[in-house]
mmCIF file of C-alpha atoms and ligand atoms in Angstrom:
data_model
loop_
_atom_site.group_PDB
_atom_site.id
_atom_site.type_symbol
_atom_site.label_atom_id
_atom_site.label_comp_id
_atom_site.label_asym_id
_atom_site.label_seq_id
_atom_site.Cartn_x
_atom_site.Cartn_y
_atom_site.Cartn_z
ATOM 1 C CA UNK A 1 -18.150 4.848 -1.428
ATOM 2 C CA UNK A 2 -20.583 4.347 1.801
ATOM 3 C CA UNK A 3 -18.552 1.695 3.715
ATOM 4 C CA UNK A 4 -21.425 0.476 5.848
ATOM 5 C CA UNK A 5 -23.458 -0.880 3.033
ATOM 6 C CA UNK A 6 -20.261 -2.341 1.356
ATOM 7 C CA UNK A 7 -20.878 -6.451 2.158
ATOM 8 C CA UNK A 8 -17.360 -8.017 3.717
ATOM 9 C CA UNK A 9 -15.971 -10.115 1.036
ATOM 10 C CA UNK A 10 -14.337 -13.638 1.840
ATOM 11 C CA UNK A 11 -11.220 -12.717 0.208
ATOM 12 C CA UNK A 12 -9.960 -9.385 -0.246
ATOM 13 C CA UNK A 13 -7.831 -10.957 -2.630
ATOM 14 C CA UNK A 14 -7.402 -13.698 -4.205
ATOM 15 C CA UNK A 15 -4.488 -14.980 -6.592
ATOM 16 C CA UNK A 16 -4.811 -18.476 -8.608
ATOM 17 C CA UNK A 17 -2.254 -20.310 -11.242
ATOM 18 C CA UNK A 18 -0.958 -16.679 -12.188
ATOM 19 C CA UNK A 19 1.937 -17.004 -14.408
ATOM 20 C CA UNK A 20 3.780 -14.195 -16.158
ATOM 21 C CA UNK A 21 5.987 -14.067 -19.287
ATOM 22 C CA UNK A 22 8.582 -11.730 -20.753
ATOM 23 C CA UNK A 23 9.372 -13.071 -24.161
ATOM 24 C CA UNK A 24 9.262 -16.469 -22.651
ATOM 25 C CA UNK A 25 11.138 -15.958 -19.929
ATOM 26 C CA UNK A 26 8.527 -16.616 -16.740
ATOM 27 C CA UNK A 27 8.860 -13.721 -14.098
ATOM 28 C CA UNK A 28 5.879 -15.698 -12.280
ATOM 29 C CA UNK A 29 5.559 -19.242 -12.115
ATOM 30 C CA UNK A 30 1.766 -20.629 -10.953
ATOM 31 C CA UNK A 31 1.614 -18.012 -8.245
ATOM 32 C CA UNK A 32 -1.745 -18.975 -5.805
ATOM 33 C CA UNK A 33 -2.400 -16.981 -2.589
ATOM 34 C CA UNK A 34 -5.407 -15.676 -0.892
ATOM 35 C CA UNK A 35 -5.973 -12.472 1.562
ATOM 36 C CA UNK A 36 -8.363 -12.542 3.651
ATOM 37 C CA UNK A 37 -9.951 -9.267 5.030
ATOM 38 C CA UNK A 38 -7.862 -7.485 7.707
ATOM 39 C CA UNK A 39 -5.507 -9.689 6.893
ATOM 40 C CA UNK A 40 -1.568 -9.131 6.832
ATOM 41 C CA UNK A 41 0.779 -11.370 4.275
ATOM 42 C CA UNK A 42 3.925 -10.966 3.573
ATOM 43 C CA UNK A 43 5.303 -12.087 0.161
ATOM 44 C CA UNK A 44 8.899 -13.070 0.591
ATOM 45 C CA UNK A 45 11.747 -13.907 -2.439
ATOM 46 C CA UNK A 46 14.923 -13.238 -3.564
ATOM 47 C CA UNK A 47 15.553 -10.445 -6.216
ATOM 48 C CA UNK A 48 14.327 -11.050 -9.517
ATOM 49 C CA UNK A 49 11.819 -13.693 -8.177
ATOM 50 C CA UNK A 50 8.605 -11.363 -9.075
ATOM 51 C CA UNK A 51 7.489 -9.814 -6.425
ATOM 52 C CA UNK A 52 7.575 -6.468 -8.315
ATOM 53 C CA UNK A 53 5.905 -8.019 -10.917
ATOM 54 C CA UNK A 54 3.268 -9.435 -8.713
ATOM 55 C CA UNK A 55 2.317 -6.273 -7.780
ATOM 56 C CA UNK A 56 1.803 -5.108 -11.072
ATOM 57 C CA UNK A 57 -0.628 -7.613 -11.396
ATOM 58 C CA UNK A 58 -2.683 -6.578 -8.940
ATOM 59 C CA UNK A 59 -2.447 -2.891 -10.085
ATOM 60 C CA UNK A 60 -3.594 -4.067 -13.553
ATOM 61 C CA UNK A 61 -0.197 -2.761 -15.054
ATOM 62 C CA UNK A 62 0.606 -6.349 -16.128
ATOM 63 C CA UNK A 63 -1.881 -8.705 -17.672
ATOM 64 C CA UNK A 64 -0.925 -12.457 -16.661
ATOM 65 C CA UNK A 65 -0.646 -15.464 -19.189
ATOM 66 C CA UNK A 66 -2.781 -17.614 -17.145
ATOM 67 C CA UNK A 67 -4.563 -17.472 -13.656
ATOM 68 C CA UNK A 68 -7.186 -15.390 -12.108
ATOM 69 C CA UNK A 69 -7.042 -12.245 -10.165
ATOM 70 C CA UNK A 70 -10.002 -11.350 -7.883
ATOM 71 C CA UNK A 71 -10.750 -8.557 -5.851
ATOM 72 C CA UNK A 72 -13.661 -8.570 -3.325
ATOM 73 C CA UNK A 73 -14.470 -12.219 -4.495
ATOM 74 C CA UNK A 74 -16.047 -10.981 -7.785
ATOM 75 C CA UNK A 75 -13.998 -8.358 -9.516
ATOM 76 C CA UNK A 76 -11.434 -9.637 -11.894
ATOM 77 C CA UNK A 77 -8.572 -7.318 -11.815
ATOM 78 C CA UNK A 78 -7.205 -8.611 -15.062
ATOM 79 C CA UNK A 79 -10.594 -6.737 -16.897
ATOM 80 C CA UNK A 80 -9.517 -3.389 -15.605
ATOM 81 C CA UNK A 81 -7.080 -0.837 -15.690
ATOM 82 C CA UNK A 82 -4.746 1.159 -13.495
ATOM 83 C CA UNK A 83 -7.033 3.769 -12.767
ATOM 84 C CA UNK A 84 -9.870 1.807 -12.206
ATOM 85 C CA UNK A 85 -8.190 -0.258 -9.780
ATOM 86 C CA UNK A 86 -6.974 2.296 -7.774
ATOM 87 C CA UNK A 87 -10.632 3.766 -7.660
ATOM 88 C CA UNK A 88 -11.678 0.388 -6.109
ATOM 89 C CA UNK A 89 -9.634 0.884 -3.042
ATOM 90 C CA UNK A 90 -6.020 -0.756 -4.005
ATOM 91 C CA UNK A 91 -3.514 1.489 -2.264
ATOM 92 C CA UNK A 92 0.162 0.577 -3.411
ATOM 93 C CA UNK A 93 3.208 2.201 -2.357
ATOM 94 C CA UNK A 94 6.816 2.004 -4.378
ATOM 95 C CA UNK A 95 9.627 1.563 -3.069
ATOM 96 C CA UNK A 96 11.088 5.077 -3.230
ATOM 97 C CA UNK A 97 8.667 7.742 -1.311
ATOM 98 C CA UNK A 98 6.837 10.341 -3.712
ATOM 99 C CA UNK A 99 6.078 13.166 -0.980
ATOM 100 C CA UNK A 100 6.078 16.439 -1.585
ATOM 101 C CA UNK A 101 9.378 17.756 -0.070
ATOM 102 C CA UNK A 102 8.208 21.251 -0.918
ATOM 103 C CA UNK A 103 5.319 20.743 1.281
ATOM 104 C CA UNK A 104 4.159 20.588 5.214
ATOM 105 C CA UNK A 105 3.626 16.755 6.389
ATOM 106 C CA UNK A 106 0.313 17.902 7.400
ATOM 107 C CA UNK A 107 -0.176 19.559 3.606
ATOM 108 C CA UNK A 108 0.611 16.078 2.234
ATOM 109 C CA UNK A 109 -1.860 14.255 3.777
ATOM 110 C CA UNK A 110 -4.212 17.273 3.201
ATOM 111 C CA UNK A 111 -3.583 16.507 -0.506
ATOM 112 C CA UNK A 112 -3.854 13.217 -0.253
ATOM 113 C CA UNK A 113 -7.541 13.303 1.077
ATOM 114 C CA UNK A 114 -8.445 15.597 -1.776
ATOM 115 C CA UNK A 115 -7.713 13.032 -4.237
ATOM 116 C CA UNK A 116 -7.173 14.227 -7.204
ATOM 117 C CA UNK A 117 -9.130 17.414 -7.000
ATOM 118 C CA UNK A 118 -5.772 19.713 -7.601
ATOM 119 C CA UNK A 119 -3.193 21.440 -5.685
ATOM 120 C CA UNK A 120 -3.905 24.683 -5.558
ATOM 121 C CA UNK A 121 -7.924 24.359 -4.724
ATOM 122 C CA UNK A 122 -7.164 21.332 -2.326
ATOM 123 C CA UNK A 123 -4.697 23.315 0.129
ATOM 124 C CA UNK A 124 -6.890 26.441 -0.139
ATOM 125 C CA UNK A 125 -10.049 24.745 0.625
ATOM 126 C CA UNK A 126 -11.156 24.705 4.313
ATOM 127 C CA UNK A 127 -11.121 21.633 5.989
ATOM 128 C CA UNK A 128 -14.202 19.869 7.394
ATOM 129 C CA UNK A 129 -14.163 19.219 11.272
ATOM 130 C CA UNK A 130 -13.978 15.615 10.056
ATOM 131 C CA UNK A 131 -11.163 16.261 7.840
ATOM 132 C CA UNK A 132 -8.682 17.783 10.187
ATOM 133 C CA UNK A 133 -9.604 15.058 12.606
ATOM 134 C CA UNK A 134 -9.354 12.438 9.922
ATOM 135 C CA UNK A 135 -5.469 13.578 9.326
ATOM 136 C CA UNK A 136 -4.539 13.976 13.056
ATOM 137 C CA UNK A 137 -5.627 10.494 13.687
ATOM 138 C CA UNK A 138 -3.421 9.528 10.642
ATOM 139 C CA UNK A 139 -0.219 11.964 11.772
ATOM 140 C CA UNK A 140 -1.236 9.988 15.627
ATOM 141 C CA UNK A 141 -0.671 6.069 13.296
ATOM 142 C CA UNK A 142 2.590 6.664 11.685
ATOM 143 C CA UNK A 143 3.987 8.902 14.261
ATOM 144 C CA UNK A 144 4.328 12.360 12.603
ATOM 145 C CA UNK A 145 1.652 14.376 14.892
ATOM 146 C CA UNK A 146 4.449 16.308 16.721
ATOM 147 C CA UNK A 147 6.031 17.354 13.488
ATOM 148 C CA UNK A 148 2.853 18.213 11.023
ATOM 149 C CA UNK A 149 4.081 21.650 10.317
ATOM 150 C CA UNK A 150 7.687 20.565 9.495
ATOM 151 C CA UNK A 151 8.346 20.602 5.532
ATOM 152 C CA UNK A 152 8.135 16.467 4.494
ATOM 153 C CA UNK A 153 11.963 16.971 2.711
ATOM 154 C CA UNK A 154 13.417 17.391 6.445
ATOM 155 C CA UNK A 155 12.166 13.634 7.502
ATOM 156 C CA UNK A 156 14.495 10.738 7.254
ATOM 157 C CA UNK A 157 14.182 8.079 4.470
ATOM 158 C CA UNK A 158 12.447 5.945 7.154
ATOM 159 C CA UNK A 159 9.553 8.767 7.718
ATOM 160 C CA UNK A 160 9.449 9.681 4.566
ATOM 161 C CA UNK A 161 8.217 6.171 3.960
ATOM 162 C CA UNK A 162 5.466 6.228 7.189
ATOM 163 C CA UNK A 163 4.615 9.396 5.733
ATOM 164 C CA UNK A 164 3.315 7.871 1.944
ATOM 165 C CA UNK A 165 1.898 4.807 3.900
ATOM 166 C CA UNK A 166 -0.249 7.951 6.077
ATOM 167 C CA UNK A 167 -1.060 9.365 2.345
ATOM 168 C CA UNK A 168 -2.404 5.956 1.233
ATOM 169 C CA UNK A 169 -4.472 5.531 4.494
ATOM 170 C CA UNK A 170 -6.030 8.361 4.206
ATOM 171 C CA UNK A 171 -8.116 7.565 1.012
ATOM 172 C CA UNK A 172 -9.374 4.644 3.232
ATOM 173 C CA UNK A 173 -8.030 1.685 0.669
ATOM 174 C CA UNK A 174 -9.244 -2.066 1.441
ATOM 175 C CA UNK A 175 -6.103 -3.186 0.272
ATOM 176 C CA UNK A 176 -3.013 -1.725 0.371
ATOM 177 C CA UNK A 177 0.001 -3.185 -1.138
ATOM 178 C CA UNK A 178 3.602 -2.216 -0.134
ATOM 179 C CA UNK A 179 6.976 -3.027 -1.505
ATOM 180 C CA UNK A 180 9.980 -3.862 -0.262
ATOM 181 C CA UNK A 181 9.363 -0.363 2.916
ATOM 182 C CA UNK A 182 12.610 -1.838 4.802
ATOM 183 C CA UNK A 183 14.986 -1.247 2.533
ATOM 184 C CA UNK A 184 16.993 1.862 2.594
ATOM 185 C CA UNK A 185 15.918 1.947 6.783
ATOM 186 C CA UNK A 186 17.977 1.714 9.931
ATOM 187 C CA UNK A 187 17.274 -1.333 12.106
ATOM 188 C CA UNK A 188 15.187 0.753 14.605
ATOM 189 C CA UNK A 189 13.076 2.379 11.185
ATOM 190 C CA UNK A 190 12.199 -0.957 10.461
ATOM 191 C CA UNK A 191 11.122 -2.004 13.413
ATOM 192 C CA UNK A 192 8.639 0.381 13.448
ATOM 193 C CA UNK A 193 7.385 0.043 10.277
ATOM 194 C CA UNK A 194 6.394 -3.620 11.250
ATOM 195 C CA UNK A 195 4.499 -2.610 14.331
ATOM 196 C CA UNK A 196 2.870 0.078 11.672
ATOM 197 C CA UNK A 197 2.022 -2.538 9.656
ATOM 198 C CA UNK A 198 0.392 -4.586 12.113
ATOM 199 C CA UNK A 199 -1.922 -1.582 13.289
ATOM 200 C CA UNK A 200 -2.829 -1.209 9.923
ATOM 201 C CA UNK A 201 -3.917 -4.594 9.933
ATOM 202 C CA UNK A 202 -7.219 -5.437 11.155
ATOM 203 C CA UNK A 203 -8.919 -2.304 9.941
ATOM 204 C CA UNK A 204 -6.850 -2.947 5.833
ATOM 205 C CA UNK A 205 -6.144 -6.183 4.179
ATOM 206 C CA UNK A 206 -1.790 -5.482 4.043
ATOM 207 C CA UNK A 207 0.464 -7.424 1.234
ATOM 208 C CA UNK A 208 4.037 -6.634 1.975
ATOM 209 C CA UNK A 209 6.665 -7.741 -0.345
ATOM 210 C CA UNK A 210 10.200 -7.739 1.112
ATOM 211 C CA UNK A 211 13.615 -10.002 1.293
ATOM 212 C CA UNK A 212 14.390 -8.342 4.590
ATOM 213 C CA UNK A 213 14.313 -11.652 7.141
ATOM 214 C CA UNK A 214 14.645 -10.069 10.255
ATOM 215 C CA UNK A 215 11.737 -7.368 9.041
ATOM 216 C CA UNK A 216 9.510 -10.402 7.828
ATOM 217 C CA UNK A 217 10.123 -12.320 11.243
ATOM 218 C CA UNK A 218 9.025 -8.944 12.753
ATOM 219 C CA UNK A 219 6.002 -8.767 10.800
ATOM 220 C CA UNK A 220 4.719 -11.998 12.206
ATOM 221 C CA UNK A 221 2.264 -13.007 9.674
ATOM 222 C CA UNK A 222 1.318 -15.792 7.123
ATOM 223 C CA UNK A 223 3.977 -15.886 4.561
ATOM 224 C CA UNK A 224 4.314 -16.875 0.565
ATOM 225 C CA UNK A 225 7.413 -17.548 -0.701
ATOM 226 C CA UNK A 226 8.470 -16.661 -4.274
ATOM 227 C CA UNK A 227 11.440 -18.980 -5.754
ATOM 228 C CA UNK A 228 13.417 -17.862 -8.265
HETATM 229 P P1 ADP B 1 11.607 -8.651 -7.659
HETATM 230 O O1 ADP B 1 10.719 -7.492 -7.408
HETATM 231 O O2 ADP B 1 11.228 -9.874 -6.886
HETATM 232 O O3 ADP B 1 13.051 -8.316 -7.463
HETATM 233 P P2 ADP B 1 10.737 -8.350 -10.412
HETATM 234 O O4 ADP B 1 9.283 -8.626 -10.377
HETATM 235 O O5 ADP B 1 11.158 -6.937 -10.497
HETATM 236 O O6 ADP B 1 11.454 -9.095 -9.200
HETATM 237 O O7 ADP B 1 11.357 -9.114 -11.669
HETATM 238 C C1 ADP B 1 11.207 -10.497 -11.899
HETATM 239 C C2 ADP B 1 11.930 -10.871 -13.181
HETATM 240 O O8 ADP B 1 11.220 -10.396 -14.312
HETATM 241 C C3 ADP B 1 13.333 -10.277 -13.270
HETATM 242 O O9 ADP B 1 14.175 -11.247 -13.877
HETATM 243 C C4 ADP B 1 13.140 -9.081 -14.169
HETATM 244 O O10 ADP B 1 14.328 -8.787 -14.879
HETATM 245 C C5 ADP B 1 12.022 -9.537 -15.098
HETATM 246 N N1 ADP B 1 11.167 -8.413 -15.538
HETATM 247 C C6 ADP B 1 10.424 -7.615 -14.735
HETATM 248 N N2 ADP B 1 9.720 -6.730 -15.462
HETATM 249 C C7 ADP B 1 10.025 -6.982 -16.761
HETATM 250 C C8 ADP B 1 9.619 -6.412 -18.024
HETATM 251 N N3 ADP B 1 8.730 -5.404 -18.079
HETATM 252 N N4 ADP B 1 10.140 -6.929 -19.157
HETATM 253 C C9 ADP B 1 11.014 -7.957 -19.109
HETATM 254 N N5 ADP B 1 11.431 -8.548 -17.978
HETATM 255 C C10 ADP B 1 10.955 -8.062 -16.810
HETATM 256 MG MG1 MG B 2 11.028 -5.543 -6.658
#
């Protein structure tokens, strides 16, 4: 995708009227909210009020009842699927990290650049110029540059976390989504990961989903609340 020829949407996303049903049982309710681009917003609500579900949405692993789902003003997420949407440049991250533990930090990112070009050919494949400098400016954002060579399963939950958020940067998404990053993190961990989130800002459209007050205040950022 050539970025520079890409036109800059109005809203990165946009949400309207989306409900969702489990055998009648509404897990949204008339959700509306709009991102612009660069934008951070931080979707805040109880357990069980959706916000899991929300994401799904976006990632095209739920279809809603009712509402519309747009991406870039004009594609309608609820017409595609989960691979397709990720191919348009919708990053999400679980809750619990994925890294390869077997693996260098620097390896994972390396992998993550390939795509989805395979394991074996990705880490024996020589890395442009562009590449290497592509992942040290990535290790430099979340904070991992002075331990690249380390193996990923000796970082702490909290890194671990920075770490996958790195992976998902790396493929360059305009949107990324990320849910619920505080929990399971010490009260300096999370700290950080809202001033990572903010830096991400600007250059990403960010939708964080957490219950975590003192994280959200930290965020600092239009919110959405979800009610049960
Ligand atoms: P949150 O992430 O805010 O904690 P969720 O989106 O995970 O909330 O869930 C919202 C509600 O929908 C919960 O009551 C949950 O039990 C229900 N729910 C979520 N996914 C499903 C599903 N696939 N089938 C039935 N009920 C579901
Ligand atoms: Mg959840």
């Amino acid at each position: 995708m050539n970025v520079r020829t890409k036109h800059i949407p109005q809203h990165m996303l946009y949400l309207n009227g989306v409900t969702v049903s489990f055998d009648g049982f509404k897990a949204l309710n008339d959700l509306s909210f709009m991102v612009a681009p660069g934008e951070l917003r931080a979707i805040i609500g109880p357990n069980g009020a959706g916000k899991t579900t929300m994401m799904d949405v976006i990632t095209g692993k739920v279809k809603p009842n009712t509402g519309d789902v747009f991406f870039r003003d004009t594609i309608d997420l609820t017409q595609h699927d989960e691979a397709d949407i990720a191919n348009l440049g919708i990053g999400r991250k679980f809750q619990k990290p994925t890294v390869m533990e077997s693996l260098s930090i620097f390896e994972n990112l390396e992998l993550a650049l390939a795509g989805n070009r395979g394991v074996f050919k990705s880490l024996f494949h020589k890395l442009t110029f562009e590449q290497r400098d592509r992942i040290n400016e990535i290790l430099q954002l979340v904070g991992l540059a002075e331990r690249q060579h380390e193996l990923a399963g000796a970082l702490s939950h909290g890194q671990k976390q920075w770490l996958e958020i790195g992976m998902l940067l790396i493929q360059g998404p305009d949107l990324l989504l990320v849910d619920e990053p505080a929990a399971g993190m010490t009260d300096h961990e999370t700290a950080m990961t809202a001033k990572l989130l903010r830096e991400i800002s600007g250059k990403h459209s960010v939708v964080v989903v957490e219950h975590d007050m003192e994280f959200i205040k930290a965020l600092d950022c239009p919110v959405t609340v979800l009610h049960e």
